[in-house]
């Protein structure tokens, strides 16, 4: 066996545009794709750096960071909140400024954003033009995209942080508890950070 892979530890983050499937299937494809492209580009720019970009997966941005990147929880949460703030403002601007009557442009406001964050072990695989990540924790963070947060809490825009992630953020965050069950992984526990109140607070702060 060649020793070309080295296991690393760090944060795994997926930012996922919710409402995407309905948006693509129910509307004019060209404008829908242009809107999704603009939004995923914005999200990527807000997260990278300090995160490292892996890839766009349809409606989601996958990125990661070395364990040492975030020295405190505030900074990690702020990164996610500012990303959500800019995403929401862009949505508003797009909805306000479009004069296009097509169903994609009319449905911009139905889109939203959620984040799933995990901390674990992975190997990086450098391929032509980019890097890919592999490992059980990489699979788990992707499974976390299909979760019961909205049905069990009513919260639509959120960051779901696993305990593995929370434990590596030096300041403990006091978030409402949540758990998920996935085949092969058993119970995964974590906390849910509701982004709507954070958005309202940031809008309030900008106004004053
Ligand atoms: Zn349109």
PDB file of C-alpha atoms and ligand atoms in Angstrom:
ATOM      1  CA  UNK A   1       0.000   0.000   0.000  1.00  0.00           C
ATOM      2  CA  UNK A   2       1.370   3.394  -0.949  1.00  0.00           C
ATOM      3  CA  UNK A   3       1.357   6.033   1.749  1.00  0.00           C
ATOM      4  CA  UNK A   4      -0.056   8.891  -0.246  1.00  0.00           C
ATOM      5  CA  UNK A   5      -3.050   9.783   1.915  1.00  0.00           C
ATOM      6  CA  UNK A   6      -2.707  11.514   5.216  1.00  0.00           C
ATOM      7  CA  UNK A   7      -5.674  11.745   7.550  1.00  0.00           C
ATOM      8  CA  UNK A   8      -6.526  15.285   8.696  1.00  0.00           C
ATOM      9  CA  UNK A   9      -8.918  16.616  11.292  1.00  0.00           C
ATOM     10  CA  UNK A  10     -11.125  19.594  10.855  1.00  0.00           C
ATOM     11  CA  UNK A  11     -14.441  21.252  10.198  1.00  0.00           C
ATOM     12  CA  UNK A  12     -16.729  20.030   7.435  1.00  0.00           C
ATOM     13  CA  UNK A  13     -19.348  22.514   6.324  1.00  0.00           C
ATOM     14  CA  UNK A  14     -22.176  22.286   3.805  1.00  0.00           C
ATOM     15  CA  UNK A  15     -24.224  25.351   2.922  1.00  0.00           C
ATOM     16  CA  UNK A  16     -27.375  24.215   1.175  1.00  0.00           C
ATOM     17  CA  UNK A  17     -30.010  26.249  -0.650  1.00  0.00           C
ATOM     18  CA  UNK A  18     -33.394  24.999   0.470  1.00  0.00           C
ATOM     19  CA  UNK A  19     -36.353  24.943  -1.885  1.00  0.00           C
ATOM     20  CA  UNK A  20     -34.015  24.140  -4.766  1.00  0.00           C
ATOM     21  CA  UNK A  21     -35.723  21.054  -6.179  1.00  0.00           C
ATOM     22  CA  UNK A  22     -39.181  22.654  -6.244  1.00  0.00           C
ATOM     23  CA  UNK A  23     -37.581  25.767  -7.690  1.00  0.00           C
ATOM     24  CA  UNK A  24     -35.895  23.884 -10.546  1.00  0.00           C
ATOM     25  CA  UNK A  25     -38.794  21.601 -11.370  1.00  0.00           C
ATOM     26  CA  UNK A  26     -41.524  24.190 -11.200  1.00  0.00           C
ATOM     27  CA  UNK A  27     -39.934  27.060 -13.083  1.00  0.00           C
ATOM     28  CA  UNK A  28     -38.121  28.157 -16.229  1.00  0.00           C
ATOM     29  CA  UNK A  29     -34.852  26.273 -16.144  1.00  0.00           C
ATOM     30  CA  UNK A  30     -32.516  28.912 -17.615  1.00  0.00           C
ATOM     31  CA  UNK A  31     -33.412  31.658 -15.188  1.00  0.00           C
ATOM     32  CA  UNK A  32     -33.639  29.199 -12.300  1.00  0.00           C
ATOM     33  CA  UNK A  33     -30.100  28.001 -12.980  1.00  0.00           C
ATOM     34  CA  UNK A  34     -28.790  31.576 -13.350  1.00  0.00           C
ATOM     35  CA  UNK A  35     -30.322  32.488  -9.977  1.00  0.00           C
ATOM     36  CA  UNK A  36     -28.877  29.392  -8.264  1.00  0.00           C
ATOM     37  CA  UNK A  37     -25.481  30.098  -9.817  1.00  0.00           C
ATOM     38  CA  UNK A  38     -25.459  33.668  -8.517  1.00  0.00           C
ATOM     39  CA  UNK A  39     -26.455  32.509  -5.021  1.00  0.00           C
ATOM     40  CA  UNK A  40     -23.994  29.609  -4.781  1.00  0.00           C
ATOM     41  CA  UNK A  41     -21.223  31.940  -5.990  1.00  0.00           C
ATOM     42  CA  UNK A  42     -22.111  34.442  -3.278  1.00  0.00           C
ATOM     43  CA  UNK A  43     -22.165  31.761  -0.558  1.00  0.00           C
ATOM     44  CA  UNK A  44     -18.817  30.426  -1.707  1.00  0.00           C
ATOM     45  CA  UNK A  45     -17.268  33.905  -1.609  1.00  0.00           C
ATOM     46  CA  UNK A  46     -18.539  34.511   1.918  1.00  0.00           C
ATOM     47  CA  UNK A  47     -17.226  31.215   3.326  1.00  0.00           C
ATOM     48  CA  UNK A  48     -13.926  30.855   1.460  1.00  0.00           C
ATOM     49  CA  UNK A  49     -11.614  31.932   3.083  1.00  0.00           C
ATOM     50  CA  UNK A  50     -11.336  31.103   5.977  1.00  0.00           C
ATOM     51  CA  UNK A  51     -12.889  27.828   4.812  1.00  0.00           C
ATOM     52  CA  UNK A  52     -11.304  25.905   1.941  1.00  0.00           C
ATOM     53  CA  UNK A  53     -13.526  25.204  -1.037  1.00  0.00           C
ATOM     54  CA  UNK A  54     -14.143  21.611  -2.110  1.00  0.00           C
ATOM     55  CA  UNK A  55     -16.982  21.784  -4.631  1.00  0.00           C
ATOM     56  CA  UNK A  56     -20.460  22.868  -5.582  1.00  0.00           C
ATOM     57  CA  UNK A  57     -22.877  19.954  -5.307  1.00  0.00           C
ATOM     58  CA  UNK A  58     -25.988  21.123  -7.145  1.00  0.00           C
ATOM     59  CA  UNK A  59     -27.517  23.504  -4.614  1.00  0.00           C
ATOM     60  CA  UNK A  60     -24.861  23.059  -1.936  1.00  0.00           C
ATOM     61  CA  UNK A  61     -21.368  24.389  -1.294  1.00  0.00           C
ATOM     62  CA  UNK A  62     -19.026  21.920   0.390  1.00  0.00           C
ATOM     63  CA  UNK A  63     -16.013  23.323   2.216  1.00  0.00           C
ATOM     64  CA  UNK A  64     -13.732  22.472   5.114  1.00  0.00           C
ATOM     65  CA  UNK A  65     -11.126  23.942   7.432  1.00  0.00           C
ATOM     66  CA  UNK A  66      -8.234  22.657   9.469  1.00  0.00           C
ATOM     67  CA  UNK A  67      -9.001  22.153  13.130  1.00  0.00           C
ATOM     68  CA  UNK A  68      -6.816  25.110  14.114  1.00  0.00           C
ATOM     69  CA  UNK A  69      -8.624  27.684  11.958  1.00  0.00           C
ATOM     70  CA  UNK A  70     -11.340  28.694  14.411  1.00  0.00           C
ATOM     71  CA  UNK A  71      -9.999  29.838  17.731  1.00  0.00           C
ATOM     72  CA  UNK A  72     -13.419  30.588  19.129  1.00  0.00           C
ATOM     73  CA  UNK A  73     -17.035  29.706  18.540  1.00  0.00           C
ATOM     74  CA  UNK A  74     -18.010  33.335  17.968  1.00  0.00           C
ATOM     75  CA  UNK A  75     -15.939  33.522  14.839  1.00  0.00           C
ATOM     76  CA  UNK A  76     -17.376  30.340  13.381  1.00  0.00           C
ATOM     77  CA  UNK A  77     -20.960  31.367  14.113  1.00  0.00           C
ATOM     78  CA  UNK A  78     -20.292  34.864  12.804  1.00  0.00           C
ATOM     79  CA  UNK A  79     -19.005  33.430   9.524  1.00  0.00           C
ATOM     80  CA  UNK A  80     -22.241  31.489   9.080  1.00  0.00           C
ATOM     81  CA  UNK A  81     -24.436  34.418  10.177  1.00  0.00           C
ATOM     82  CA  UNK A  82     -22.748  36.938   7.886  1.00  0.00           C
ATOM     83  CA  UNK A  83     -23.050  34.490   5.004  1.00  0.00           C
ATOM     84  CA  UNK A  84     -26.762  34.129   5.736  1.00  0.00           C
ATOM     85  CA  UNK A  85     -27.173  37.902   6.075  1.00  0.00           C
ATOM     86  CA  UNK A  86     -25.587  38.530   2.660  1.00  0.00           C
ATOM     87  CA  UNK A  87     -27.543  35.666   1.081  1.00  0.00           C
ATOM     88  CA  UNK A  88     -30.842  37.046   2.401  1.00  0.00           C
ATOM     89  CA  UNK A  89     -30.049  40.584   1.256  1.00  0.00           C
ATOM     90  CA  UNK A  90     -29.099  39.339  -2.193  1.00  0.00           C
ATOM     91  CA  UNK A  91     -32.392  37.415  -2.414  1.00  0.00           C
ATOM     92  CA  UNK A  92     -34.298  40.575  -1.517  1.00  0.00           C
ATOM     93  CA  UNK A  93     -32.397  42.628  -4.079  1.00  0.00           C
ATOM     94  CA  UNK A  94     -32.866  40.033  -6.796  1.00  0.00           C
ATOM     95  CA  UNK A  95     -36.576  39.811  -6.098  1.00  0.00           C
ATOM     96  CA  UNK A  96     -36.910  43.609  -6.040  1.00  0.00           C
ATOM     97  CA  UNK A  97     -34.866  44.320  -9.143  1.00  0.00           C
ATOM     98  CA  UNK A  98     -36.126  41.711 -11.542  1.00  0.00           C
ATOM     99  CA  UNK A  99     -38.657  42.810 -14.126  1.00  0.00           C
ATOM    100  CA  UNK A 100     -38.839  39.307 -15.572  1.00  0.00           C
ATOM    101  CA  UNK A 101     -42.323  37.780 -15.299  1.00  0.00           C
ATOM    102  CA  UNK A 102     -41.141  34.141 -15.508  1.00  0.00           C
ATOM    103  CA  UNK A 103     -41.987  31.703 -12.725  1.00  0.00           C
ATOM    104  CA  UNK A 104     -38.325  31.281 -11.668  1.00  0.00           C
ATOM    105  CA  UNK A 105     -37.848  35.005 -11.111  1.00  0.00           C
ATOM    106  CA  UNK A 106     -41.221  35.202  -9.347  1.00  0.00           C
ATOM    107  CA  UNK A 107     -40.221  32.383  -6.970  1.00  0.00           C
ATOM    108  CA  UNK A 108     -36.853  33.803  -5.818  1.00  0.00           C
ATOM    109  CA  UNK A 109     -38.335  34.539  -2.405  1.00  0.00           C
ATOM    110  CA  UNK A 110     -39.142  30.855  -1.835  1.00  0.00           C
ATOM    111  CA  UNK A 111     -35.434  29.991  -1.570  1.00  0.00           C
ATOM    112  CA  UNK A 112     -33.597  29.872   1.754  1.00  0.00           C
ATOM    113  CA  UNK A 113     -30.295  28.681   3.163  1.00  0.00           C
ATOM    114  CA  UNK A 114     -29.235  26.159   5.777  1.00  0.00           C
ATOM    115  CA  UNK A 115     -25.868  24.965   7.068  1.00  0.00           C
ATOM    116  CA  UNK A 116     -24.716  21.644   8.447  1.00  0.00           C
ATOM    117  CA  UNK A 117     -21.422  21.586  10.323  1.00  0.00           C
ATOM    118  CA  UNK A 118     -19.471  18.622  11.567  1.00  0.00           C
ATOM    119  CA  UNK A 119     -15.955  18.000  12.842  1.00  0.00           C
ATOM    120  CA  UNK A 120     -14.093  14.848  11.990  1.00  0.00           C
ATOM    121  CA  UNK A 121     -11.358  12.945  10.275  1.00  0.00           C
ATOM    122  CA  UNK A 122     -10.922  12.826   6.525  1.00  0.00           C
ATOM    123  CA  UNK A 123      -8.366  12.373   3.795  1.00  0.00           C
ATOM    124  CA  UNK A 124      -7.910  14.866   1.017  1.00  0.00           C
ATOM    125  CA  UNK A 125      -7.511  13.646  -2.518  1.00  0.00           C
ATOM    126  CA  UNK A 126      -6.006  16.146  -4.896  1.00  0.00           C
ATOM    127  CA  UNK A 127      -7.354  15.681  -8.365  1.00  0.00           C
ATOM    128  CA  UNK A 128      -6.879  17.621 -11.546  1.00  0.00           C
ATOM    129  CA  UNK A 129      -8.050  21.126 -10.793  1.00  0.00           C
ATOM    130  CA  UNK A 130      -9.245  20.556  -7.245  1.00  0.00           C
ATOM    131  CA  UNK A 131      -9.413  18.638  -4.039  1.00  0.00           C
ATOM    132  CA  UNK A 132     -11.919  16.069  -2.833  1.00  0.00           C
ATOM    133  CA  UNK A 133     -12.511  14.730   0.653  1.00  0.00           C
ATOM    134  CA  UNK A 134     -13.203  11.167   1.728  1.00  0.00           C
ATOM    135  CA  UNK A 135     -14.054   9.381   4.962  1.00  0.00           C
ATOM    136  CA  UNK A 136     -16.964   8.393   7.185  1.00  0.00           C
ATOM    137  CA  UNK A 137     -17.302  11.920   8.582  1.00  0.00           C
ATOM    138  CA  UNK A 138     -17.570  13.278   5.036  1.00  0.00           C
ATOM    139  CA  UNK A 139     -20.450  10.857   4.411  1.00  0.00           C
ATOM    140  CA  UNK A 140     -22.067  11.830   7.708  1.00  0.00           C
ATOM    141  CA  UNK A 141     -22.025  15.574   7.030  1.00  0.00           C
ATOM    142  CA  UNK A 142     -23.759  14.876   3.703  1.00  0.00           C
ATOM    143  CA  UNK A 143     -26.362  12.664   5.400  1.00  0.00           C
ATOM    144  CA  UNK A 144     -27.053  15.541   7.783  1.00  0.00           C
ATOM    145  CA  UNK A 145     -28.490  17.537   4.895  1.00  0.00           C
ATOM    146  CA  UNK A 146     -31.512  15.231   5.063  1.00  0.00           C
ATOM    147  CA  UNK A 147     -32.634  15.982   8.580  1.00  0.00           C
ATOM    148  CA  UNK A 148     -35.735  16.574  10.678  1.00  0.00           C
ATOM    149  CA  UNK A 149     -34.799  20.040  11.997  1.00  0.00           C
ATOM    150  CA  UNK A 150     -37.587  21.907  10.213  1.00  0.00           C
ATOM    151  CA  UNK A 151     -40.290  19.327  10.948  1.00  0.00           C
ATOM    152  CA  UNK A 152     -39.360  19.018  14.619  1.00  0.00           C
ATOM    153  CA  UNK A 153     -38.607  22.694  15.389  1.00  0.00           C
ATOM    154  CA  UNK A 154     -40.290  24.729  12.647  1.00  0.00           C
ATOM    155  CA  UNK A 155     -36.953  26.469  12.034  1.00  0.00           C
ATOM    156  CA  UNK A 156     -36.250  26.827   8.300  1.00  0.00           C
ATOM    157  CA  UNK A 157     -32.971  28.733   8.168  1.00  0.00           C
ATOM    158  CA  UNK A 158     -30.458  27.274  10.583  1.00  0.00           C
ATOM    159  CA  UNK A 159     -27.010  25.942  11.260  1.00  0.00           C
ATOM    160  CA  UNK A 160     -27.079  22.370  12.548  1.00  0.00           C
ATOM    161  CA  UNK A 161     -23.830  21.796  14.431  1.00  0.00           C
ATOM    162  CA  UNK A 162     -22.960  18.280  15.566  1.00  0.00           C
ATOM    163  CA  UNK A 163     -21.552  17.777  19.044  1.00  0.00           C
ATOM    164  CA  UNK A 164     -18.242  16.843  17.453  1.00  0.00           C
ATOM    165  CA  UNK A 165     -18.214  20.329  15.937  1.00  0.00           C
ATOM    166  CA  UNK A 166     -19.445  22.087  19.088  1.00  0.00           C
ATOM    167  CA  UNK A 167     -16.838  20.334  21.217  1.00  0.00           C
ATOM    168  CA  UNK A 168     -14.066  21.675  19.028  1.00  0.00           C
ATOM    169  CA  UNK A 169     -15.261  25.237  19.225  1.00  0.00           C
ATOM    170  CA  UNK A 170     -13.468  26.451  22.347  1.00  0.00           C
ATOM    171  CA  UNK A 171     -16.376  28.458  23.762  1.00  0.00           C
ATOM    172  CA  UNK A 172     -19.302  26.196  24.396  1.00  0.00           C
ATOM    173  CA  UNK A 173     -22.476  27.327  22.655  1.00  0.00           C
ATOM    174  CA  UNK A 174     -25.771  26.876  24.370  1.00  0.00           C
ATOM    175  CA  UNK A 175     -27.993  25.764  21.498  1.00  0.00           C
ATOM    176  CA  UNK A 176     -31.312  23.869  21.479  1.00  0.00           C
ATOM    177  CA  UNK A 177     -30.507  20.151  21.283  1.00  0.00           C
ATOM    178  CA  UNK A 178     -31.254  18.034  18.260  1.00  0.00           C
ATOM    179  CA  UNK A 179     -30.616  14.451  17.208  1.00  0.00           C
ATOM    180  CA  UNK A 180     -30.753  12.423  14.025  1.00  0.00           C
ATOM    181  CA  UNK A 181     -30.524   8.694  13.285  1.00  0.00           C
ATOM    182  CA  UNK A 182     -28.750   7.478  10.192  1.00  0.00           C
ATOM    183  CA  UNK A 183     -28.082   3.971   8.994  1.00  0.00           C
ATOM    184  CA  UNK A 184     -24.510   2.879   9.820  1.00  0.00           C
ATOM    185  CA  UNK A 185     -23.980   5.941  12.029  1.00  0.00           C
ATOM    186  CA  UNK A 186     -26.585   5.458  14.757  1.00  0.00           C
ATOM    187  CA  UNK A 187     -27.477   8.553  16.741  1.00  0.00           C
ATOM    188  CA  UNK A 188     -25.877  11.879  15.860  1.00  0.00           C
ATOM    189  CA  UNK A 189     -26.466  14.650  18.371  1.00  0.00           C
ATOM    190  CA  UNK A 190     -25.923  18.357  18.092  1.00  0.00           C
ATOM    191  CA  UNK A 191     -27.457  21.793  18.389  1.00  0.00           C
ATOM    192  CA  UNK A 192     -29.565  24.005  16.137  1.00  0.00           C
ATOM    193  CA  UNK A 193     -28.754  27.677  15.690  1.00  0.00           C
ATOM    194  CA  UNK A 194     -31.780  29.544  14.325  1.00  0.00           C
ATOM    195  CA  UNK A 195     -30.567  32.092  11.769  1.00  0.00           C
ATOM    196  CA  UNK A 196     -33.726  34.230  11.468  1.00  0.00           C
ATOM    197  CA  UNK A 197     -33.278  36.022  14.830  1.00  0.00           C
ATOM    198  CA  UNK A 198     -29.592  36.532  13.983  1.00  0.00           C
ATOM    199  CA  UNK A 199     -30.625  38.046  10.643  1.00  0.00           C
ATOM    200  CA  UNK A 200     -33.141  40.365  12.327  1.00  0.00           C
ATOM    201  CA  UNK A 201     -30.487  41.492  14.834  1.00  0.00           C
ATOM    202  CA  UNK A 202     -27.973  42.224  12.063  1.00  0.00           C
ATOM    203  CA  UNK A 203     -30.536  44.172  10.045  1.00  0.00           C
ATOM    204  CA  UNK A 204     -31.399  46.140  13.159  1.00  0.00           C
ATOM    205  CA  UNK A 205     -27.740  46.887  13.851  1.00  0.00           C
ATOM    206  CA  UNK A 206     -27.185  48.136  10.280  1.00  0.00           C
ATOM    207  CA  UNK A 207     -30.200  50.412  10.537  1.00  0.00           C
ATOM    208  CA  UNK A 208     -28.825  52.216  13.594  1.00  0.00           C
TER     209      UNK A 208
HETATM  210 ZN1  LIG B   1     -37.019  35.051 -15.311  1.00  0.00          ZN
END
